[in-house]
């Protein structure tokens, strides 16, 4: 269900009425970007700022602007912003604090990264400590400054002004408002050619078009302390690139020409190189038994390998990368770094003229390699070249000075196995213990040695496909123990929008047998809705296919159309060209359709519908009964399934009715026993439902989802994560020929359900009385 502001009434009462009004108007936007924990922190922060007693302007601005900041760089930045505001409250006025908050969305959009935003707050701390009078004019010019400067450039520009006008208060105002010549001069010297935020969207579109997949790019404050910048790097499938690049100038001495490569082309070369690593490096290499020289040579070979594979697909990339390699100096090398750079360029060139024997040996080994598809070839060539390097009298390899000078290449950390302790991997090892499930027959089960201390976490689980009855008690073991049998686990991938990749076998779906409830509950629903059922019966009868359909005027058919044949003979007698379409074809009017109804049975379904005495589950049950009755009357094969989730390792899935089962009292009794519990991991349930629906022989397949809220689960903090995964699951089903349609029972669902299912693939149904007016036209539109 949608999170309502009234649920936080205790915190709401601590705010003045004007702030409460602003909060109500901003709540929809805040609920989209914050998780439930984030919403609580958001309100607590507003109350803390109100308790400062510095006026209402700061609180109102915070309520309005912070959701935009969280939307851009995530809700984890919220504690840092609040701590900064609380610590700076004694150093400046509430108007300046409000100005900091109002410009925070602009800074977040230009920096596009949480860590950079934290460093930006550090710059503001310097201003408040050393030049407080200059902060307001600087914030008023922040758009201009961040358009031309990186974060490092902004910090150096601030520090120059702080030192130059430490005791000149009027000078501070002129400098930081860009009214003094010094300010403009320092600004000009700190300007960078191309900022990452200006090309990020184009880079994403370019990479998707070139490689046919998405990559996640993030900026890094490469020149935060120096003008040199950081090398690009790949971490957890995310490409990190410096937040700005100057244009690159190189001279071609042979042609006596000077060429300038714009910063946007440098970004494109970097993105392609890193993308090649992600696409062509299937598993990392081990550093064991390697020294630093061998590692450096292997990295050069690995760069050449992925670039060579990329050039096979996109030949134009070779010249783009070569332009960013410094021209080789064929004089006698002085360091190992000189040889490494010459080898890097020579391997990229199709016909290298480098005369050095070690470089020629590297080219020979690389060209002779038959299989460049695995990085083991890079390891083999690199180790052999390291042995040959010992023949040349060069100083020992220096990790700090013997670096690759091609600015587009990354630091290659992603090609090696990480030996650092990974907390998430350690936790996953405890979440998912090794467990074997073994199917056995009745005699093996009878003769097995019982272990009274064994539980569901046992290393080996024996499964008896049929129920195990105890003769004396006359009951099954499952019923005696109070445990319903569950299916073998089904594992499905899940889409992570942050890294733009699928996490394989990430979610586990377990099918459980539904309980039987009181059939009188379903009969009461039918009795209470008799007028609706009668109206539905009339509308549905008009949709039911009847008999055979005659298609006239066809050339090839089942019988002669007498009237058309007479007209053709008259045309022949009159010397005219007759119409050859004189046959009638008989077509049987049969609906080739399979429908699955998937029910959301999460805990929120137990809540009462606002303004009514019945719960969401009551509304779901009533809508399902009427819908099922309609489908049964039409005659289309259909199934009724339901789901809820308790984390990614336990998605509960129940089959109330399968396609080959009749819609009878047993199915109705199962629907009567439906109860809401746990959470809503909708993407996994959709994939499992789609796998079942996809096995049906019908050509047209429709999956109806009856839900009361947006996707969520107890092990996911980011509210966007499961929304994007569900959207991705809907797209997967569409590619498999399955149409997904949502019947939402949440009156406020429009804000998220349209983004998940599409503008034309959902209906908001907040009253069961509205089902007859929506269902026939909806069903006819989807099935005809």
Coordinates of N, CA and C in Angstrom, one line a residue, residues 477-581:
X477 N 2.3 -37.1 8.3 CA 3.3 -36.5 9.2 C 3.3 -35.0 9.1
X478 N 3.1 -34.5 7.9 CA 3.1 -33.0 7.7 C 2.0 -32.4 8.6
X479 N 0.8 -33.0 8.5 CA -0.3 -32.4 9.3 C -0.1 -32.6 10.8
X480 N 0.5 -33.7 11.2 CA 0.8 -33.9 12.6 C 1.9 -32.9 13.1
X481 N 2.8 -32.6 12.3 CA 3.9 -31.7 12.7 C 3.4 -30.2 12.5
X482 N 2.3 -30.0 11.8 CA 1.9 -28.7 11.6 C 2.6 -28.0 10.4
X483 N 3.3 -28.8 9.6 CA 4.0 -28.2 8.5 C 3.4 -28.6 7.1
X484 N 3.2 -27.7 6.3 CA 2.7 -28.0 4.9 C 3.9 -28.3 4.0
X485 N 3.8 -29.3 3.2 CA 5.0 -29.6 2.3 C 5.2 -28.4 1.3
X486 N 6.5 -28.2 1.0 CA 6.8 -27.1 0.0 C 7.6 -27.8 -1.2
X487 N 7.6 -27.1 -2.2 CA 8.2 -27.6 -3.5 C 9.7 -27.5 -3.4
X488 N 10.3 -28.0 -4.4 CA 11.8 -27.8 -4.6 C 11.9 -26.3 -4.9
X489 N 13.1 -25.7 -4.6 CA 13.3 -24.3 -4.8 C 13.4 -24.0 -6.3
X490 N 12.8 -22.9 -6.7 CA 13.0 -22.3 -8.0 C 13.8 -21.0 -7.9
X491 N 14.9 -21.0 -8.7 CA 15.8 -19.8 -8.6 C 15.6 -18.9 -9.8
X492 N 15.5 -17.6 -9.6 CA 15.4 -16.7 -10.6 C 16.4 -15.5 -10.5
X493 N 16.7 -14.9 -11.6 CA 17.6 -13.8 -11.5 C 16.8 -12.5 -11.1
X494 N 17.5 -11.5 -10.8 CA 16.9 -10.2 -10.4 C 17.7 -9.1 -11.0
X495 N 17.0 -8.1 -11.5 CA 17.6 -6.9 -12.2 C 18.0 -5.9 -11.2
X496 N 19.3 -5.5 -11.2 CA 19.9 -4.5 -10.3 C 20.1 -3.2 -11.2
X497 N 19.2 -2.2 -11.0 CA 19.3 -1.0 -11.8 C 20.6 -0.2 -11.6
X498 N 21.2 -0.4 -10.4 CA 22.3 0.5 -10.1 C 23.5 0.0 -10.9
X499 N 23.7 -1.3 -11.1 CA 24.8 -1.8 -11.9 C 24.4 -2.2 -13.3
X500 N 23.1 -2.1 -13.6 CA 22.5 -2.4 -14.9 C 22.8 -3.8 -15.4
X501 N 22.8 -4.7 -14.4 CA 23.0 -6.1 -14.7 C 22.0 -7.0 -13.9
X502 N 21.9 -8.2 -14.4 CA 21.1 -9.2 -13.7 C 21.9 -10.0 -12.7
X503 N 21.4 -10.1 -11.5 CA 22.0 -10.9 -10.5 C 21.5 -12.4 -10.7
X504 N 22.4 -13.3 -11.1 CA 21.9 -14.6 -11.5 C 21.5 -15.4 -10.2
X505 N 20.4 -16.2 -10.3 CA 19.9 -17.1 -9.2 C 19.9 -16.3 -7.9
X506 N 19.3 -15.2 -7.9 CA 19.4 -14.3 -6.8 C 18.2 -14.5 -5.9
X507 N 17.0 -14.9 -6.4 CA 15.8 -15.1 -5.7 C 15.3 -16.5 -5.7
X508 N 14.8 -17.0 -4.6 CA 14.3 -18.3 -4.5 C 12.8 -18.3 -4.3
X509 N 12.0 -19.0 -5.1 CA 10.6 -19.1 -5.0 C 10.2 -20.5 -4.5
X510 N 9.4 -20.6 -3.5 CA 9.0 -21.9 -2.9 C 7.5 -22.0 -3.0
X511 N 7.0 -23.0 -3.6 CA 5.6 -23.2 -3.8 C 5.0 -23.9 -2.5
X512 N 3.9 -23.4 -2.0 CA 3.3 -24.0 -0.8 C 1.8 -24.3 -1.1
X513 N 1.3 -25.4 -0.5 CA 0.0 -25.8 -0.7 C -1.0 -24.9 0.0
X514 N -2.0 -24.3 -0.7 CA -2.9 -23.4 0.0 C -3.9 -24.2 1.0
X515 N -4.2 -23.5 2.0 CA -5.1 -24.1 3.0 C -6.6 -24.0 2.5
X516 N -7.5 -24.7 3.2 CA -8.9 -24.7 2.8 C -9.6 -23.8 3.9
X517 N -10.5 -23.0 3.4 CA -11.2 -22.1 4.3 C -12.7 -22.4 4.3
X518 N -13.5 -21.5 4.9 CA -14.9 -21.6 5.0 C -15.6 -21.2 3.6
X519 N -16.2 -22.2 3.0 CA -16.9 -22.0 1.7 C -18.0 -21.0 1.8
X520 N -18.6 -20.9 3.0 CA -19.7 -19.9 3.2 C -19.3 -18.5 2.9
X521 N -18.0 -18.2 3.1 CA -17.5 -16.9 2.9 C -17.6 -16.5 1.4
X522 N -17.3 -17.5 0.5 CA -17.4 -17.2 -0.9 C -18.9 -17.2 -1.3
X523 N -19.7 -18.1 -0.8 CA -21.1 -18.0 -1.1 C -21.7 -16.7 -0.7
X524 N -21.3 -16.1 0.4 CA -21.8 -14.8 0.8 C -21.4 -13.7 -0.2
X525 N -20.2 -13.8 -0.7 CA -19.7 -12.8 -1.7 C -20.6 -12.9 -2.9
X526 N -20.9 -14.2 -3.3 CA -21.8 -14.4 -4.5 C -23.2 -13.9 -4.2
X527 N -23.7 -14.1 -3.0 CA -25.0 -13.7 -2.6 C -25.1 -12.2 -2.6
X528 N -24.1 -11.5 -2.0 CA -24.1 -10.1 -1.9 C -24.0 -9.4 -3.2
X529 N -23.4 -10.0 -4.2 CA -23.1 -9.4 -5.5 C -24.0 -10.0 -6.6
X530 N -25.1 -10.5 -6.2 CA -26.0 -11.1 -7.3 C -26.3 -10.1 -8.4
X531 N -26.7 -8.8 -8.1 CA -26.9 -7.9 -9.2 C -25.7 -7.7 -10.1
X532 N -24.5 -7.7 -9.5 CA -23.3 -7.5 -10.3 C -23.1 -8.7 -11.2
X533 N -23.3 -9.9 -10.6 CA -23.1 -11.2 -11.3 C -24.1 -11.3 -12.5
X534 N -25.3 -10.9 -12.3 CA -26.3 -10.9 -13.3 C -25.9 -10.0 -14.5
X535 N -25.5 -8.8 -14.1 CA -25.0 -7.8 -15.1 C -23.8 -8.4 -15.9
X536 N -22.9 -9.0 -15.2 CA -21.7 -9.5 -15.8 C -22.1 -10.7 -16.7
X537 N -23.1 -11.5 -16.3 CA -23.5 -12.6 -17.2 C -24.0 -12.1 -18.5
X538 N -24.8 -11.0 -18.5 CA -25.3 -10.5 -19.7 C -24.2 -10.0 -20.6
X539 N -23.3 -9.3 -20.0 CA -22.2 -8.7 -20.8 C -21.2 -9.8 -21.3
X540 N -21.0 -10.8 -20.5 CA -20.1 -11.9 -20.9 C -20.6 -12.7 -22.0
X541 N -22.0 -13.0 -22.0 CA -22.6 -13.8 -23.0 C -22.3 -13.2 -24.4
X542 N -22.2 -11.9 -24.5 CA -22.0 -11.2 -25.8 C -20.5 -11.5 -26.2
X543 N -19.6 -11.8 -25.3 CA -18.2 -12.0 -25.6 C -18.0 -13.5 -26.0
X544 N -18.9 -14.4 -25.6 CA -18.6 -15.8 -25.8 C -18.7 -16.2 -27.2
X545 N -17.7 -16.9 -27.8 CA -17.8 -17.3 -29.2 C -18.9 -18.3 -29.5
X546 N -19.5 -18.2 -30.6 CA -20.7 -19.0 -31.0 C -20.4 -19.6 -32.4
X547 N -20.4 -21.0 -32.5 CA -20.5 -21.7 -33.7 C -19.4 -21.4 -34.8
X548 N -19.8 -21.5 -36.0 CA -19.0 -21.3 -37.2 C -19.2 -19.9 -37.8
X549 N -18.1 -19.4 -38.4 CA -18.2 -18.1 -39.1 C -17.9 -18.4 -40.6
X550 N -18.8 -17.8 -41.4 CA -18.6 -17.9 -42.9 C -17.8 -16.7 -43.4
X551 N -16.8 -17.0 -44.1 CA -16.0 -15.9 -44.8 C -16.2 -16.0 -46.3
X552 N -16.9 -15.0 -46.9 CA -17.2 -15.1 -48.3 C -16.1 -14.4 -49.1
X553 N -16.3 -14.6 -50.5 CA -15.4 -13.9 -51.4 C -13.9 -14.3 -51.2
X554 N -13.6 -15.6 -51.2 CA -12.2 -16.1 -51.1 C -12.0 -17.0 -52.3
X555 N -10.7 -17.1 -52.8 CA -10.4 -17.9 -54.0 C -10.4 -19.4 -53.6
X556 N -9.9 -19.7 -52.4 CA -9.8 -21.1 -51.9 C -10.6 -21.3 -50.7
X557 N -11.6 -22.1 -50.8 CA -12.5 -22.3 -49.6 C -13.1 -23.7 -49.5
X558 N -14.2 -23.8 -48.7 CA -14.8 -25.1 -48.5 C -16.0 -25.4 -49.4
X559 N -16.6 -24.4 -49.9 CA -17.8 -24.6 -50.8 C -17.9 -23.4 -51.7
X560 N -18.8 -23.6 -52.8 CA -19.0 -22.6 -53.8 C -20.0 -21.6 -53.3
X561 N -19.7 -20.3 -53.4 CA -20.7 -19.3 -53.1 C -21.6 -19.1 -54.4
X562 N -22.8 -19.6 -54.4 CA -23.7 -19.6 -55.6 C -23.8 -18.2 -56.2
X563 N -24.1 -17.3 -55.3 CA -24.3 -15.9 -55.9 C -23.1 -15.4 -56.6
X564 N -21.9 -15.6 -56.0 CA -20.7 -15.1 -56.6 C -20.4 -15.9 -57.9
X565 N -20.7 -17.2 -57.9 CA -20.5 -18.0 -59.1 C -21.4 -17.5 -60.3
X566 N -22.7 -17.1 -60.0 CA -23.6 -16.6 -61.0 C -23.1 -15.3 -61.5
X567 N -22.6 -14.4 -60.6 CA -22.1 -13.1 -61.1 C -20.9 -13.4 -62.0
X568 N -20.0 -14.3 -61.7 CA -18.8 -14.6 -62.5 C -19.2 -15.1 -63.9
X569 N -20.3 -16.0 -64.0 CA -20.7 -16.5 -65.3 C -21.3 -15.4 -66.1
X570 N -22.0 -14.5 -65.5 CA -22.6 -13.3 -66.2 C -21.5 -12.5 -66.8
X571 N -20.4 -12.2 -66.0 CA -19.3 -11.5 -66.5 C -18.6 -12.1 -67.7
X572 N -18.5 -13.5 -67.6 CA -17.9 -14.2 -68.7 C -18.7 -14.1 -70.0
X573 N -20.0 -14.2 -69.9 CA -20.9 -14.2 -71.0 C -20.8 -12.8 -71.6
X574 N -20.6 -11.7 -70.8 CA -20.6 -10.4 -71.3 C -19.2 -10.0 -71.8
X575 N -18.2 -10.9 -71.7 CA -16.9 -10.6 -72.2 C -16.1 -9.8 -71.2
X576 N -16.4 -9.8 -70.0 CA -15.7 -9.1 -69.0 C -14.9 -10.1 -68.1
X577 N -13.8 -9.5 -67.4 CA -13.0 -10.3 -66.5 C -13.8 -10.7 -65.3
X578 N -14.0 -12.0 -65.0 CA -14.8 -12.4 -63.8 C -14.0 -12.2 -62.5
X579 N -14.7 -12.2 -61.4 CA -14.0 -12.2 -60.1 C -13.8 -13.6 -59.7
X580 N -12.5 -14.0 -59.5 CA -12.2 -15.4 -59.1 C -12.6 -15.8 -57.7
X581 N -13.0 -14.8 -56.9 CA -13.3 -15.1 -55.5 C -14.7 -15.6 -55.4

